[in-house]
Amino acid sequence: MSTIKSIIITLFLFLFMAEVNAMNNSPKSDPIDVKVDSLLKLMTLKEKIGQLNQYTSQWEMTGPAPAAEDMQNQLEQIKTGLVGSMLNVTGAEATKEAQKLAVENSRLGIPLVFGYDVIHGYRTLFPIPLAEAASWEPALAKKSASIAAKEASAAGIHWTFAPMVDISRDARWGRVMEGAGEDPYLGSLFAAARVKGFQGDDLSSTSTVAACAKHFAAYGFIEAGRDYNSVDISNNTLHNTVLPPFKAAADAGAASFMNAFNVIGGIPATMNTYLLRDILKGEWEYDGMVVSDWNSVGEIIKHGVAPNKKEAAKLAIIGGCDMDMEGRCYVDHLEELVAEGTIDEALINDAAGRVLKMKFELGLFDDPYQYSNTEREKEVILSAENLAVARDAARKSIVLLKNEQEVLPLAKSGLSIAVMGELAEDKDSPIGSWRASAIPNSAVSLIEGIKGNNEQKNDIQFTQGIRLIDGEKSFVKELNFNTTDRSGFEEAKVLAQKSDVVVMALGENCFQTGEGRSQTDIRLKGLQMEFFNEIYAVNPNIVVVLMNGRPVVLGEIAEKAKAILEVWHLGLESGNAIADVLFGDFAPSGKLPVSFPVVTGQAPIYYNHLSTGRPDNGEGNVFWSHYTDAPKVPLYPFGYGLTYTNFEYSDISLDKDQISFDEFVKVTVQVKNTGKREGTEVVQLYIHDLFASVARPVKELKAFKKVTIPAGESKEVTFSLTPQDLAFYNIDKKWTAEPGDFKVFVGTNSRDVKESHFKLVD
Ligand code: BGC
């Protein structure tokens, strides 16, 4: 270490100790705030701006590649303290090397913070987040996030760009797969659980990573489901639907937030003072840091709100964005903006302070290399324990959509089973999109899972039958769907004809969803419908195993298939988990976190819609809210999912028919398992506020309980509803409940419910 540098660091420590000793008299009493202030005092303006600058590595690009010369400058800039963070540097060795560049060369040796998209696992891949939400088990998401954090942190990652907490109602949008679906209540529970899972109780532990709630805000409401498109939503939707999961993430202690690419009402989210300064950092008193999305500062120019990078930098820093990801706007222009007096240095101090705070909390100043640990990396990554959780998570994420004549579960012996479809042998698609450092083609395929299933004695034959994709499968390039090759059909028909049952894998390739993967048509692509019908003609006993990252339109399959198992993209243990369910080792218990439309044109479709002024076909004429060529209700509603037994719900009983603001109402139902097997049910409670200052959704999920009930037995399920549960953002811009009449519903999904009512009085 150079002499100059050791003098500076000693000085820093001296100042720091002096501040700590004076802490009792200091207005800032949090030791980390004191450290941050001390460090800021040592830094030049340029160095502070450096902390706000984040670059990608060359190894992995999760956005448009930067220019070659910019890439070259990067190393020099790291060495001179002009880079605060890197993304897409992974692995204990590589992160250590990159860290050395900053720590050993820059004047103050401030460590880099390494960010990465650890969305549903680092190398042990869990179900995609949408799938995991189908478990209706936030504790499970917490567990898988904590394992993802354990693996990622051992590989030198400090910070994940997750959870994605965008509410999404439009299955045309490819990023539906990344979130928890359409409901703000379920979304909030999953948001908080994932933040807690990633961060644990202690951010400085080398087994946890900082979380990042994204994309702030309303990215899930892009028009027509086309990625990067504009958003124009009301304050009502923003506060009642979009923001609750973000608030839950902030309350759970999320160390960071990420901006969204979109504009809202013409104002880019990245420079949106209402979102960032008034709500997040104002009303919510959020003291974490905000990172832009990939060049979303630079994209303010494309939005047509700033003419150049300098103006974009100005608008974004004033707006409340602290770190510029891959935009090169801050590092190139903030110094000049301060020097000419256009912006106040206090803005830079605040933003840099937030970044440094996260670095202190992560323990990077105690040991900048503590995360990058090759030993731990070997030990924890892909451990048997992690894979066991991945299998459990995968089984719990599966949703049984149809099961005619109880074709499922399949017997373990005596059957000839024809397994077909490219997806049945695909070891890559189950890994899903946003796969971090997963090893390609490393998932257990469906056919492997079926053949390896415990005590399996059936005659199992596989033929591909149908290919989904022509050519390269890639995260960054468009896919080509096979629309001409029917060469496998004949063999598949012969096999189907001589088999008792056909297990057919249909759906989507993993890279058909995710960022940049919007579609105008969510029917099954390529020749899949034709293939299904050809096989159906020779053997109608078909179990469809549906692998997909978004709700899909099933068309005739919904009527014709004997059974439909929604298995999403389930992660590394996919085949094993699906086989567990197919053969009854595990009874399905998942419930849809999103509505499945009948046709694409219903999008956006969601259960918690408003009533409209003409909800019913009362007069038998055309003048009511509906379509003339399709139903207005979904094929499968939010909360829907079957299992291998049936449940009967009693009427709802309430302990009061009226409550005041300091009381609660107890809502009770008896749920009876009327079948022959033990079963797990998610008992769901919804409300409807009948008359309020603004129109309220026809149903809103407010509580649920997952209960396991032995065959033939009943369980009493009780919920307590408080006035706080009835609160919403009202006409006076207040989050409050309003007195009046409420319906309460309890049932097995958002459609099939029992109903009662009560009053809230002043
Ligand atoms: C995505 C973010 C992601 C970032 C970094 C962007 O394109 O929108 O969700 O975290 O890239 O990979």
PDB file of N, CA, C and O in Angstrom, residues 255-292:
ATOM      1  N   ALA A 255     -32.617  -2.732   1.269  1.00  0.00           N
ATOM      2  CA  ALA A 255     -31.494  -1.786   1.295  1.00  0.00           C
ATOM      3  C   ALA A 255     -31.511  -0.853   0.095  1.00  0.00           C
ATOM      4  O   ALA A 255     -30.893   0.208   0.132  1.00  0.00           O
ATOM      5  N   SER A 256     -32.193  -1.255  -0.984  1.00  0.00           N
ATOM      6  CA  SER A 256     -32.186  -0.392  -2.167  1.00  0.00           C
ATOM      7  C   SER A 256     -33.464  -0.539  -2.968  1.00  0.00           C
ATOM      8  O   SER A 256     -34.225  -1.501  -2.790  1.00  0.00           O
ATOM      9  N   PHE A 257     -33.688   0.413  -3.837  1.00  0.00           N
ATOM     10  CA  PHE A 257     -34.801   0.419  -4.795  1.00  0.00           C
ATOM     11  C   PHE A 257     -34.202   0.632  -6.180  1.00  0.00           C
ATOM     12  O   PHE A 257     -33.147   1.258  -6.310  1.00  0.00           O
ATOM     13  N   MET A 258     -34.877   0.137  -7.209  1.00  0.00           N
ATOM     14  CA  MET A 258     -34.445   0.411  -8.584  1.00  0.00           C
ATOM     15  C   MET A 258     -35.554   1.134  -9.327  1.00  0.00           C
ATOM     16  O   MET A 258     -36.720   0.786  -9.202  1.00  0.00           O
ATOM     17  N   ASN A 259     -35.157   2.119 -10.115  1.00  0.00           N
ATOM     18  CA  ASN A 259     -36.129   2.835 -10.945  1.00  0.00           C
ATOM     19  C   ASN A 259     -36.679   1.927 -12.036  1.00  0.00           C
ATOM     20  O   ASN A 259     -36.089   0.910 -12.359  1.00  0.00           O
ATOM     21  N   ALA A 260     -37.771   2.402 -12.633  1.00  0.00           N
ATOM     22  CA  ALA A 260     -38.352   1.688 -13.769  1.00  0.00           C
ATOM     23  C   ALA A 260     -37.980   2.413 -15.059  1.00  0.00           C
ATOM     24  O   ALA A 260     -37.645   3.591 -15.049  1.00  0.00           O
ATOM     25  N   PHE A 261     -38.039   1.687 -16.176  1.00  0.00           N
ATOM     26  CA  PHE A 261     -37.715   2.276 -17.481  1.00  0.00           C
ATOM     27  C   PHE A 261     -38.780   3.263 -17.967  1.00  0.00           C
ATOM     28  O   PHE A 261     -38.497   4.139 -18.763  1.00  0.00           O
ATOM     29  N   ASN A 262     -40.025   3.041 -17.512  1.00  0.00           N
ATOM     30  CA  ASN A 262     -41.158   3.741 -18.111  1.00  0.00           C
ATOM     31  C   ASN A 262     -41.317   5.182 -17.638  1.00  0.00           C
ATOM     32  O   ASN A 262     -40.789   5.571 -16.595  1.00  0.00           O
ATOM     33  N   VAL A 263     -42.096   5.933 -18.404  1.00  0.00           N
ATOM     34  CA  VAL A 263     -42.607   7.205 -17.910  1.00  0.00           C
ATOM     35  C   VAL A 263     -43.919   6.917 -17.206  1.00  0.00           C
ATOM     36  O   VAL A 263     -44.575   5.914 -17.479  1.00  0.00           O
ATOM     37  N   ILE A 264     -44.290   7.798 -16.300  1.00  0.00           N
ATOM     38  CA  ILE A 264     -45.657   7.747 -15.738  1.00  0.00           C
ATOM     39  C   ILE A 264     -46.236   9.127 -15.974  1.00  0.00           C
ATOM     40  O   ILE A 264     -45.667  10.122 -15.497  1.00  0.00           O
ATOM     41  N   GLY A 265     -47.321   9.174 -16.691  1.00  0.00           N
ATOM     42  CA  GLY A 265     -47.923  10.470 -17.007  1.00  0.00           C
ATOM     43  C   GLY A 265     -46.896  11.399 -17.642  1.00  0.00           C
ATOM     44  O   GLY A 265     -46.857  12.589 -17.336  1.00  0.00           O
ATOM     45  N   GLY A 266     -46.034  10.857 -18.484  1.00  0.00           N
ATOM     46  CA  GLY A 266     -45.066  11.676 -19.218  1.00  0.00           C
ATOM     47  C   GLY A 266     -43.758  11.922 -18.479  1.00  0.00           C
ATOM     48  O   GLY A 266     -42.801  12.427 -19.066  1.00  0.00           O
ATOM     49  N   ILE A 267     -43.678  11.570 -17.212  1.00  0.00           N
ATOM     50  CA  ILE A 267     -42.434  11.830 -16.458  1.00  0.00           C
ATOM     51  C   ILE A 267     -41.668  10.518 -16.258  1.00  0.00           C
ATOM     52  O   ILE A 267     -42.182   9.579 -15.649  1.00  0.00           O
ATOM     53  N   PRO A 268     -40.425  10.432 -16.792  1.00  0.00           N
ATOM     54  CA  PRO A 268     -39.663   9.195 -16.600  1.00  0.00           C
ATOM     55  C   PRO A 268     -39.541   8.850 -15.112  1.00  0.00           C
ATOM     56  O   PRO A 268     -39.249   9.727 -14.276  1.00  0.00           O
ATOM     57  N   ALA A 269     -39.761   7.580 -14.783  1.00  0.00           N
ATOM     58  CA  ALA A 269     -39.715   7.149 -13.375  1.00  0.00           C
ATOM     59  C   ALA A 269     -38.363   7.487 -12.741  1.00  0.00           C
ATOM     60  O   ALA A 269     -38.278   7.787 -11.551  1.00  0.00           O
ATOM     61  N   THR A 270     -37.295   7.448 -13.549  1.00  0.00           N
ATOM     62  CA  THR A 270     -35.938   7.673 -13.036  1.00  0.00           C
ATOM     63  C   THR A 270     -35.723   9.097 -12.510  1.00  0.00           C
ATOM     64  O   THR A 270     -34.808   9.337 -11.729  1.00  0.00           O
ATOM     65  N   MET A 271     -36.535  10.028 -12.944  1.00  0.00           N
ATOM     66  CA  MET A 271     -36.374  11.419 -12.486  1.00  0.00           C
ATOM     67  C   MET A 271     -37.676  11.907 -11.855  1.00  0.00           C
ATOM     68  O   MET A 271     -37.924  13.103 -11.774  1.00  0.00           O
ATOM     69  N   ASN A 272     -38.483  10.949 -11.390  1.00  0.00           N
ATOM     70  CA  ASN A 272     -39.823  11.295 -10.947  1.00  0.00           C
ATOM     71  C   ASN A 272     -39.814  11.734  -9.481  1.00  0.00           C
ATOM     72  O   ASN A 272     -39.801  10.917  -8.568  1.00  0.00           O
ATOM     73  N   THR A 273     -39.812  13.034  -9.268  1.00  0.00           N
ATOM     74  CA  THR A 273     -39.701  13.547  -7.893  1.00  0.00           C
ATOM     75  C   THR A 273     -40.908  13.131  -7.045  1.00  0.00           C
ATOM     76  O   THR A 273     -40.763  12.928  -5.843  1.00  0.00           O
ATOM     77  N   TYR A 274     -42.059  12.997  -7.672  1.00  0.00           N
ATOM     78  CA  TYR A 274     -43.234  12.593  -6.885  1.00  0.00           C
ATOM     79  C   TYR A 274     -43.005  11.191  -6.299  1.00  0.00           C
ATOM     80  O   TYR A 274     -43.207  10.949  -5.103  1.00  0.00           O
ATOM     81  N   LEU A 275     -42.505  10.296  -7.166  1.00  0.00           N
ATOM     82  CA  LEU A 275     -42.264   8.933  -6.680  1.00  0.00           C
ATOM     83  C   LEU A 275     -41.107   8.873  -5.695  1.00  0.00           C
ATOM     84  O   LEU A 275     -41.201   8.282  -4.620  1.00  0.00           O
ATOM     85  N   LEU A 276     -39.986   9.490  -6.118  1.00  0.00           N
ATOM     86  CA  LEU A 276     -38.745   9.272  -5.369  1.00  0.00           C
ATOM     87  C   LEU A 276     -38.578  10.199  -4.168  1.00  0.00           C
ATOM     88  O   LEU A 276     -38.144   9.763  -3.102  1.00  0.00           O
ATOM     89  N   ARG A 277     -38.888  11.454  -4.380  1.00  0.00           N
ATOM     90  CA  ARG A 277     -38.663  12.404  -3.282  1.00  0.00           C
ATOM     91  C   ARG A 277     -39.899  12.535  -2.389  1.00  0.00           C
ATOM     92  O   ARG A 277     -39.777  12.512  -1.171  1.00  0.00           O
ATOM     93  N   ASP A 278     -41.082  12.663  -3.023  1.00  0.00           N
ATOM     94  CA  ASP A 278     -42.264  12.899  -2.186  1.00  0.00           C
ATOM     95  C   ASP A 278     -42.699  11.616  -1.471  1.00  0.00           C
ATOM     96  O   ASP A 278     -42.916  11.625  -0.263  1.00  0.00           O
ATOM     97  N   ILE A 279     -42.791  10.524  -2.249  1.00  0.00           N
ATOM     98  CA  ILE A 279     -43.304   9.294  -1.613  1.00  0.00           C
ATOM     99  C   ILE A 279     -42.186   8.515  -0.937  1.00  0.00           C
ATOM    100  O   ILE A 279     -42.163   8.387   0.291  1.00  0.00           O
ATOM    101  N   LEU A 280     -41.232   8.006  -1.732  1.00  0.00           N
ATOM    102  CA  LEU A 280     -40.240   7.068  -1.168  1.00  0.00           C
ATOM    103  C   LEU A 280     -39.377   7.723  -0.081  1.00  0.00           C
ATOM    104  O   LEU A 280     -39.367   7.288   1.072  1.00  0.00           O
ATOM    105  N   LYS A 281     -38.646   8.771  -0.470  1.00  0.00           N
ATOM    106  CA  LYS A 281     -37.715   9.354   0.493  1.00  0.00           C
ATOM    107  C   LYS A 281     -38.404  10.362   1.418  1.00  0.00           C
ATOM    108  O   LYS A 281     -37.835  10.765   2.426  1.00  0.00           O
ATOM    109  N   GLY A 282     -39.633  10.781   1.045  1.00  0.00           N
ATOM    110  CA  GLY A 282     -40.377  11.742   1.864  1.00  0.00           C
ATOM    111  C   GLY A 282     -41.307  11.030   2.825  1.00  0.00           C
ATOM    112  O   GLY A 282     -40.920  10.666   3.939  1.00  0.00           O
ATOM    113  N   GLU A 283     -42.506  10.772   2.323  1.00  0.00           N
ATOM    114  CA  GLU A 283     -43.544  10.167   3.157  1.00  0.00           C
ATOM    115  C   GLU A 283     -43.093   8.858   3.829  1.00  0.00           C
ATOM    116  O   GLU A 283     -43.374   8.614   4.989  1.00  0.00           O
ATOM    117  N   TRP A 284     -42.375   8.015   3.088  1.00  0.00           N
ATOM    118  CA  TRP A 284     -41.962   6.724   3.669  1.00  0.00           C
ATOM    119  C   TRP A 284     -40.648   6.822   4.451  1.00  0.00           C
ATOM    120  O   TRP A 284     -40.185   5.826   5.016  1.00  0.00           O
ATOM    121  N   GLU A 285     -40.004   7.985   4.399  1.00  0.00           N
ATOM    122  CA  GLU A 285     -38.730   8.215   5.099  1.00  0.00           C
ATOM    123  C   GLU A 285     -37.703   7.135   4.790  1.00  0.00           C
ATOM    124  O   GLU A 285     -36.980   6.647   5.673  1.00  0.00           O
ATOM    125  N   TYR A 286     -37.648   6.760   3.541  1.00  0.00           N
ATOM    126  CA  TYR A 286     -36.752   5.673   3.140  1.00  0.00           C
ATOM    127  C   TYR A 286     -35.306   6.177   3.135  1.00  0.00           C
ATOM    128  O   TYR A 286     -34.989   7.177   2.506  1.00  0.00           O
ATOM    129  N   ASP A 287     -34.429   5.469   3.855  1.00  0.00           N
ATOM    130  CA  ASP A 287     -33.038   5.959   3.912  1.00  0.00           C
ATOM    131  C   ASP A 287     -32.060   5.048   3.160  1.00  0.00           C
ATOM    132  O   ASP A 287     -30.853   5.161   3.299  1.00  0.00           O
ATOM    133  N   GLY A 288     -32.592   4.138   2.341  1.00  0.00           N
ATOM    134  CA  GLY A 288     -31.724   3.310   1.499  1.00  0.00           C
ATOM    135  C   GLY A 288     -31.366   4.046   0.215  1.00  0.00           C
ATOM    136  O   GLY A 288     -31.660   5.228   0.059  1.00  0.00           O
ATOM    137  N   MET A 289     -30.723   3.334  -0.714  1.00  0.00           N
ATOM    138  CA  MET A 289     -30.305   4.000  -1.949  1.00  0.00           C
ATOM    139  C   MET A 289     -31.152   3.558  -3.138  1.00  0.00           C
ATOM    140  O   MET A 289     -31.753   2.491  -3.133  1.00  0.00           O
ATOM    141  N   VAL A 290     -31.168   4.422  -4.151  1.00  0.00           N
ATOM    142  CA  VAL A 290     -31.948   4.151  -5.359  1.00  0.00           C
ATOM    143  C   VAL A 290     -30.996   4.057  -6.544  1.00  0.00           C
ATOM    144  O   VAL A 290     -30.214   4.972  -6.796  1.00  0.00           O
ATOM    145  N   VAL A 291     -31.060   2.939  -7.243  1.00  0.00           N
ATOM    146  CA  VAL A 291     -30.228   2.763  -8.436  1.00  0.00           C
ATOM    147  C   VAL A 291     -31.131   2.905  -9.665  1.00  0.00           C
ATOM    148  O   VAL A 291     -32.301   2.528  -9.623  1.00  0.00           O
ATOM    149  N   SER A 292     -30.585   3.464 -10.723  1.00  0.00           N
ATOM    150  CA  SER A 292     -31.373   3.565 -11.963  1.00  0.00           C
ATOM    151  C   SER A 292     -31.513   2.172 -12.548  1.00  0.00           C
ATOM    152  O   SER A 292     -30.839   1.240 -12.120  1.00  0.00           O
TER     153      SER A 292
END
